[in-house]
Tab-separated table of C-alpha atoms and ligand atoms in Angstrom:
chain	number	residue	atom	x	y	z
A	4	MET	CA	10.417	11.266	-20.742
A	5	ASP	CA	6.664	11.587	-20.989
A	6	VAL	CA	4.817	14.249	-19.056
A	7	LEU	CA	2.349	13.045	-16.426
A	8	PRO	CA	-1.110	14.594	-16.553
A	9	SER	CA	-1.992	16.735	-13.529
A	10	TYR	CA	-5.750	16.081	-13.578
A	11	SER	CA	-6.289	18.566	-10.745
A	12	ASP	CA	-10.051	18.477	-11.288
A	13	ARG	CA	-10.115	14.710	-10.967
A	14	TRP	CA	-8.142	14.679	-7.753
A	15	GLN	CA	-10.511	17.305	-6.449
A	16	SER	CA	-13.773	15.666	-7.501
A	17	THR	CA	-12.808	12.188	-6.279
A	18	LEU	CA	-10.567	12.677	-3.248
A	19	HIS	CA	-11.308	16.350	-2.391
A	20	TRP	CA	-7.616	17.057	-2.535
A	21	GLN	CA	-5.047	18.264	-5.058
A	22	PRO	CA	-1.300	17.846	-5.120
A	23	SER	CA	0.749	20.998	-4.625
A	24	ASP	CA	3.052	22.072	-7.476
A	25	ARG	CA	5.916	20.541	-5.535
A	26	GLN	CA	4.083	17.256	-5.117
A	27	GLN	CA	3.221	17.202	-8.822
A	28	GLN	CA	6.918	17.707	-9.621
A	29	ASN	CA	7.777	14.860	-7.278
A	30	PHE	CA	5.213	12.605	-8.963
A	31	GLN	CA	6.882	13.357	-12.301
A	32	LEU	CA	10.329	12.598	-10.870
A	33	LEU	CA	8.997	9.356	-9.399
A	34	TYR	CA	7.470	8.383	-12.742
A	35	ASP	CA	10.722	9.073	-14.600
A	36	ALA	CA	12.790	7.172	-12.029
A	37	ILE	CA	10.491	4.143	-11.900
A	38	LEU	CA	10.455	3.900	-15.700
A	39	THR	CA	14.232	4.124	-15.807
A	40	ALA	CA	14.629	1.463	-13.106
A	41	ASN	CA	12.030	-0.657	-14.921
A	42	GLN	CA	14.516	-1.144	-17.766
A	43	GLN	CA	16.705	-3.202	-15.410
A	44	VAL	CA	14.233	-4.771	-12.988
A	45	ASN	CA	10.620	-5.672	-13.639
A	46	LEU	CA	8.849	-3.212	-11.341
A	47	THR	CA	5.621	-2.488	-13.205
A	48	ARG	CA	3.759	-3.086	-16.434
A	49	ILE	CA	1.861	0.174	-15.997
A	50	THR	CA	3.952	2.663	-17.927
A	51	THR	CA	1.905	5.160	-19.961
A	52	PRO	CA	1.420	8.554	-18.281
A	53	GLU	CA	-2.360	8.152	-17.982
A	54	ASP	CA	-2.136	4.604	-16.641
A	55	PHE	CA	0.601	5.520	-14.198
A	56	TRP	CA	-1.459	8.452	-12.977
A	57	GLU	CA	-4.621	6.395	-12.456
A	58	LYS	CA	-3.383	2.968	-11.425
A	59	HIS	CA	-0.333	3.956	-9.428
A	60	LEU	CA	-0.657	7.563	-8.187
A	61	TRP	CA	-4.398	7.977	-7.829
A	62	ASP	CA	-5.013	4.413	-6.711
A	63	SER	CA	-2.207	4.446	-4.124
A	64	LEU	CA	-3.520	7.670	-2.617
A	65	GLN	CA	-7.246	6.882	-2.697
A	66	GLY	CA	-6.571	4.274	-0.007
A	67	VAL	CA	-5.337	6.948	2.394
A	68	ALA	CA	-7.935	9.539	1.384
A	69	PRO	CA	-9.123	10.084	4.983
A	70	TRP	CA	-5.691	11.545	5.820
A	71	LEU	CA	-5.240	13.633	2.665
A	72	SER	CA	-7.367	16.513	3.865
A	73	GLU	CA	-5.351	16.743	7.076
A	74	GLY	CA	-2.122	17.216	5.089
A	75	SER	CA	0.917	17.868	7.237
A	76	SER	CA	-1.255	18.257	10.335
A	77	ALA	CA	-2.056	14.527	10.185
A	78	SER	CA	-0.328	12.794	13.071
A	79	ALA	CA	2.976	11.085	12.278
A	80	LEU	CA	2.389	7.416	11.521
A	81	LYS	CA	4.610	4.377	11.205
A	82	VAL	CA	3.496	2.663	8.041
A	83	VAL	CA	4.416	-0.632	6.393
A	84	ASP	CA	3.687	-1.400	2.750
A	85	VAL	CA	3.603	-5.202	2.585
A	86	GLY	CA	4.493	-6.540	-0.892
A	87	THR	CA	5.323	-3.093	-2.251
A	88	GLY	CA	6.594	-4.442	-5.608
A	89	GLY	CA	7.401	-1.351	-7.667
A	90	GLY	CA	6.756	0.859	-4.631
A	91	PHE	CA	2.949	1.009	-4.584
A	92	PRO	CA	1.122	2.239	-2.657
A	93	GLY	CA	4.132	3.126	-0.427
A	94	LEU	CA	6.050	5.620	-2.540
A	95	PRO	CA	3.226	8.007	-3.509
A	96	VAL	CA	2.163	7.901	0.154
A	97	ALA	CA	5.732	8.730	1.249
A	98	LEU	CA	5.813	11.738	-1.114
A	99	VAL	CA	2.522	13.156	0.131
A	100	PHE	CA	3.148	12.454	3.837
A	101	PRO	CA	6.805	13.369	4.402
A	102	HIS	CA	6.292	13.177	8.183
A	103	TRP	CA	5.217	9.539	8.021
A	104	ALA	CA	7.857	6.794	8.194
A	105	ILE	CA	7.157	4.193	5.501
A	106	ALA	CA	8.744	0.747	5.516
A	107	LEU	CA	8.704	-0.864	2.071
A	108	LEU	CA	8.579	-4.630	2.495
A	109	ASP	CA	9.030	-7.117	-0.327
A	110	ALA	CA	10.504	-10.591	-0.573
A	111	THR	CA	12.102	-9.793	-3.935
A	112	ARG	CA	15.483	-8.271	-3.115
A	113	LYS	CA	16.090	-7.015	-6.632
A	114	LYS	CA	12.936	-4.915	-6.567
A	115	LEU	CA	13.781	-3.365	-3.205
A	116	ALA	CA	17.355	-2.621	-4.299
A	117	ALA	CA	15.954	-0.811	-7.355
A	118	LEU	CA	13.546	1.151	-5.134
A	119	GLU	CA	16.431	2.114	-2.869
A	120	THR	CA	18.236	3.610	-5.868
A	121	VAL	CA	15.060	5.433	-6.911
A	122	CYS	CA	14.614	6.905	-3.410
A	123	GLU	CA	18.249	7.977	-3.148
A	124	GLY	CA	18.022	9.700	-6.523
A	125	LEU	CA	14.874	11.573	-5.494
A	126	GLY	CA	16.008	12.338	-1.961
A	127	ILE	CA	13.045	10.491	-0.433
A	128	ALA	CA	14.226	10.206	3.155
A	129	ASN	CA	11.159	8.899	5.003
A	130	VAL	CA	11.340	5.343	3.667
A	131	SER	CA	13.129	2.230	4.844
A	132	PHE	CA	13.570	-1.120	3.139
A	133	LEU	CA	12.737	-4.619	4.361
A	134	PRO	CA	13.860	-7.152	1.759
A	135	GLN	CA	12.280	-10.168	3.451
A	136	ARG	CA	9.107	-12.172	3.567
A	137	ALA	CA	6.251	-10.710	5.599
A	138	GLU	CA	6.060	-13.997	7.545
A	139	GLN	CA	9.623	-13.437	8.795
A	140	VAL	CA	9.467	-9.705	9.439
A	141	ALA	CA	6.282	-10.113	11.464
A	142	HIS	CA	8.076	-12.315	14.020
A	143	GLN	CA	10.963	-9.882	14.564
A	144	PRO	CA	10.549	-7.909	17.808
A	145	THR	CA	11.378	-4.565	16.173
A	146	HIS	CA	8.607	-5.032	13.643
A	147	ARG	CA	5.943	-7.046	15.457
A	148	GLU	CA	3.106	-4.818	16.696
A	149	ALA	CA	5.150	-1.812	15.574
A	150	TYR	CA	3.087	-0.164	12.823
A	151	ASN	CA	0.091	2.166	13.016
A	152	LEU	CA	-0.868	1.489	9.440
A	153	ALA	CA	-0.309	-1.431	7.052
A	154	LEU	CA	-1.009	-1.055	3.328
A	155	LEU	CA	-1.385	-4.074	1.057
A	156	ARG	CA	-2.215	-3.959	-2.612
A	157	ALA	CA	-2.311	-6.999	-4.907
A	158	VAL	CA	-0.637	-9.354	-2.431
A	159	GLY	CA	-3.012	-12.299	-2.767
A	160	PRO	CA	-6.156	-13.620	-1.123
A	161	VAL	CA	-7.663	-11.342	1.475
A	162	ASN	CA	-7.222	-13.844	4.315
A	163	THR	CA	-3.526	-14.149	3.418
A	164	CYS	CA	-3.218	-10.355	3.567
A	165	ALA	CA	-4.891	-10.288	6.984
A	166	GLU	CA	-2.445	-12.871	8.337
A	167	TYR	CA	0.523	-10.791	7.096
A	168	ALA	CA	-0.824	-7.470	8.288
A	169	LEU	CA	-2.362	-7.937	11.730
A	170	PRO	CA	0.782	-9.189	13.531
A	171	LEU	CA	2.609	-6.038	12.349
A	172	LEU	CA	0.003	-3.627	13.735
A	173	THR	CA	-0.033	-1.884	17.089
A	174	LEU	CA	-3.229	-2.259	19.091
A	175	GLY	CA	-5.655	0.162	17.488
A	176	GLY	CA	-3.591	0.173	14.291
A	177	GLN	CA	-5.266	-0.157	10.909
A	178	ALA	CA	-4.703	-2.220	7.805
A	179	ILE	CA	-5.931	-1.003	4.441
A	180	LEU	CA	-6.377	-3.839	1.978
A	181	TYR	CA	-6.588	-2.489	-1.559
A	182	ARG	CA	-8.926	-4.777	-3.498
A	183	GLY	CA	-10.603	-4.678	-6.909
A	184	GLN	CA	-13.899	-6.538	-6.883
A	185	TRP	CA	-15.284	-7.452	-3.474
A	186	SER	CA	-17.873	-10.110	-2.756
A	187	ALA	CA	-20.144	-11.081	0.106
A	188	GLU	CA	-18.359	-14.469	0.197
A	189	GLU	CA	-14.953	-12.835	0.653
A	190	GLU	CA	-16.357	-10.615	3.353
A	191	ALA	CA	-17.896	-13.556	5.197
A	192	GLY	CA	-14.673	-15.574	4.902
A	193	LEU	CA	-12.572	-12.695	6.196
A	194	THR	CA	-14.922	-11.814	9.030
A	195	ALA	CA	-14.815	-15.436	10.184
A	196	ILE	CA	-11.019	-15.552	10.635
A	197	LEU	CA	-10.273	-12.041	11.931
A	198	PRO	CA	-10.934	-12.826	15.622
A	199	ARG	CA	-8.153	-15.446	15.545
A	200	LEU	CA	-5.692	-12.769	14.423
A	201	GLY	CA	-6.896	-10.193	16.937
A	202	GLY	CA	-8.568	-8.155	14.239
A	203	LYS	CA	-11.910	-6.684	13.334
A	204	MET	CA	-13.348	-5.266	10.140
A	205	VAL	CA	-14.063	-1.550	10.333
A	206	GLU	CA	-15.578	-0.913	6.933
A	207	VAL	CA	-15.361	-1.484	3.200
A	208	ARG	CA	-15.087	1.674	1.109
A	209	SER	CA	-15.787	1.525	-2.604
A	210	GLN	CA	-14.325	3.793	-5.257
A	211	THR	CA	-14.423	4.128	-9.015
A	212	THR	CA	-11.168	4.952	-10.765
A	213	PRO	CA	-11.550	8.366	-12.440
A	214	ILE	CA	-10.296	7.585	-15.968
A	215	THR	CA	-11.321	4.037	-16.838
A	216	GLN	CA	-14.097	3.638	-14.243
A	217	GLY	CA	-12.535	0.555	-12.682
A	218	VAL	CA	-13.917	-0.905	-9.467
A	219	ARG	CA	-11.927	-0.522	-6.259
A	220	HIS	CA	-12.670	-1.533	-2.690
A	221	ASN	CA	-10.654	-0.711	0.382
A	222	VAL	CA	-11.152	-3.148	3.204
A	223	ILE	CA	-10.240	-1.505	6.500
A	224	LEU	CA	-9.217	-3.678	9.438
A	225	THR	CA	-8.229	-2.720	12.937
A	226	LYS	CA	-6.358	-4.624	15.593
A	227	THR	CA	-8.338	-4.982	18.779
A	228	GLU	CA	-6.310	-7.677	20.561
A	229	ARG	CA	-2.800	-9.014	20.419
A	230	THR	CA	-2.179	-11.505	17.645
A	231	PRO	CA	-1.227	-14.970	18.970
A	232	ASP	CA	2.479	-15.760	18.479
A	233	LYS	CA	1.754	-18.572	16.070
A	234	PHE	CA	0.695	-16.062	13.388
A	235	PRO	CA	1.816	-15.532	10.733
A	236	ARG	CA	2.505	-19.195	10.072
A	237	LEU	CA	5.729	-20.385	8.392
A	238	PRO	CA	6.802	-18.747	5.104
A	239	GLY	CA	4.593	-19.818	2.252
A	240	ILE	CA	1.811	-21.286	4.380
A	241	PRO	CA	-0.471	-18.199	4.574
A	242	SER	CA	-0.619	-17.995	0.774
A	243	LYS	CA	-0.749	-21.738	0.114
A	244	THR	CA	-3.426	-22.450	2.702
A	245	PRO	CA	-5.121	-19.208	3.711
A	246	LEU	CA	-6.952	-19.367	7.049
A	247	VAL	CA	-10.547	-20.514	6.797
B	1	SAH	N1	1.868	-3.705	-4.169
B	1	SAH	C1	2.399	-3.641	-5.519
B	1	SAH	C2	2.990	-4.974	-6.005
B	1	SAH	C3	2.045	-6.133	-6.103
B	1	SAH	S1	2.808	-7.598	-6.723
B	1	SAH	C4	1.355	-3.112	-6.461
B	1	SAH	O1	0.189	-3.122	-6.126
B	1	SAH	O2	1.706	-2.667	-7.559
B	1	SAH	C5	2.998	-8.500	-5.198
B	1	SAH	C6	4.335	-8.257	-4.529
B	1	SAH	O3	4.257	-8.833	-3.235
B	1	SAH	C7	5.512	-8.909	-5.243
B	1	SAH	O4	6.511	-7.952	-5.455
B	1	SAH	C8	5.967	-10.008	-4.278
B	1	SAH	O5	7.374	-10.151	-4.260
B	1	SAH	C9	5.460	-9.497	-2.944
B	1	SAH	N2	5.112	-10.537	-1.967
B	1	SAH	C10	4.195	-11.522	-2.122
B	1	SAH	N3	4.136	-12.284	-1.007
B	1	SAH	C11	5.024	-11.752	-0.134
B	1	SAH	C12	5.423	-12.095	1.201
B	1	SAH	N4	4.893	-13.126	1.819
B	1	SAH	N5	6.353	-11.334	1.815
B	1	SAH	C13	6.898	-10.279	1.155
B	1	SAH	N6	6.572	-9.915	-0.099
B	1	SAH	C14	5.645	-10.648	-0.739
């Protein structure tokens, strides 16, 4: 197996944080396990050590940068990673915040089954698995308005992401939408629909990836009012016809 770079200086200069030796070992174990699982199930196309470091580890964790400096003194959060795919951003977050409970949600059963094997092998105990569509999970009483934090990366149009995420959040909970480019049009379109979902935009944080200088934006939402029961709409509708 290939050795992951540690890039301590890059963690430090960008996120003002560095993984401990133990966390670095866990990142390596995660990398090895994901690549092994990837031979059976298509989890990710990002496989070289440098790419995995930047696009999976660094990128997953930059979204939760405000909590990194608090380390284990950060309050315990219930987190849901909607459309986790190969486990991103959820798994790196689970490794760095062992006192957070992370639900990995994805409609593709095969991917979640592979992630379950990965987590068992690594002894990652603070994750749970929701092999269903977000539109279904969000109407189940145990999951509706149950999460302090929702993470969504590469799960489609921003208004679709908002419709998946806001019903799952507690009042005062936050959603972090991991985006690449971000435009004034997208922002206007999102701002227009958020009140219907009980949400509000808090801020947009921009980042540059430390190796290839890629553009990243994190769009932070918060839930200010209860989401009406009709959201999210039936499976498939939020992505086919995003709210306008
Ligand atoms: N977040 C990961 C994967 C992105 S690919 C990453 O950034 O690497 C998008 C994933 O979202 C796919 O695995 C797909 O199965 C899942 N997905 C898309 N729409 C979904 C929905 N409505 N409910 C649950 N999972 C969904």
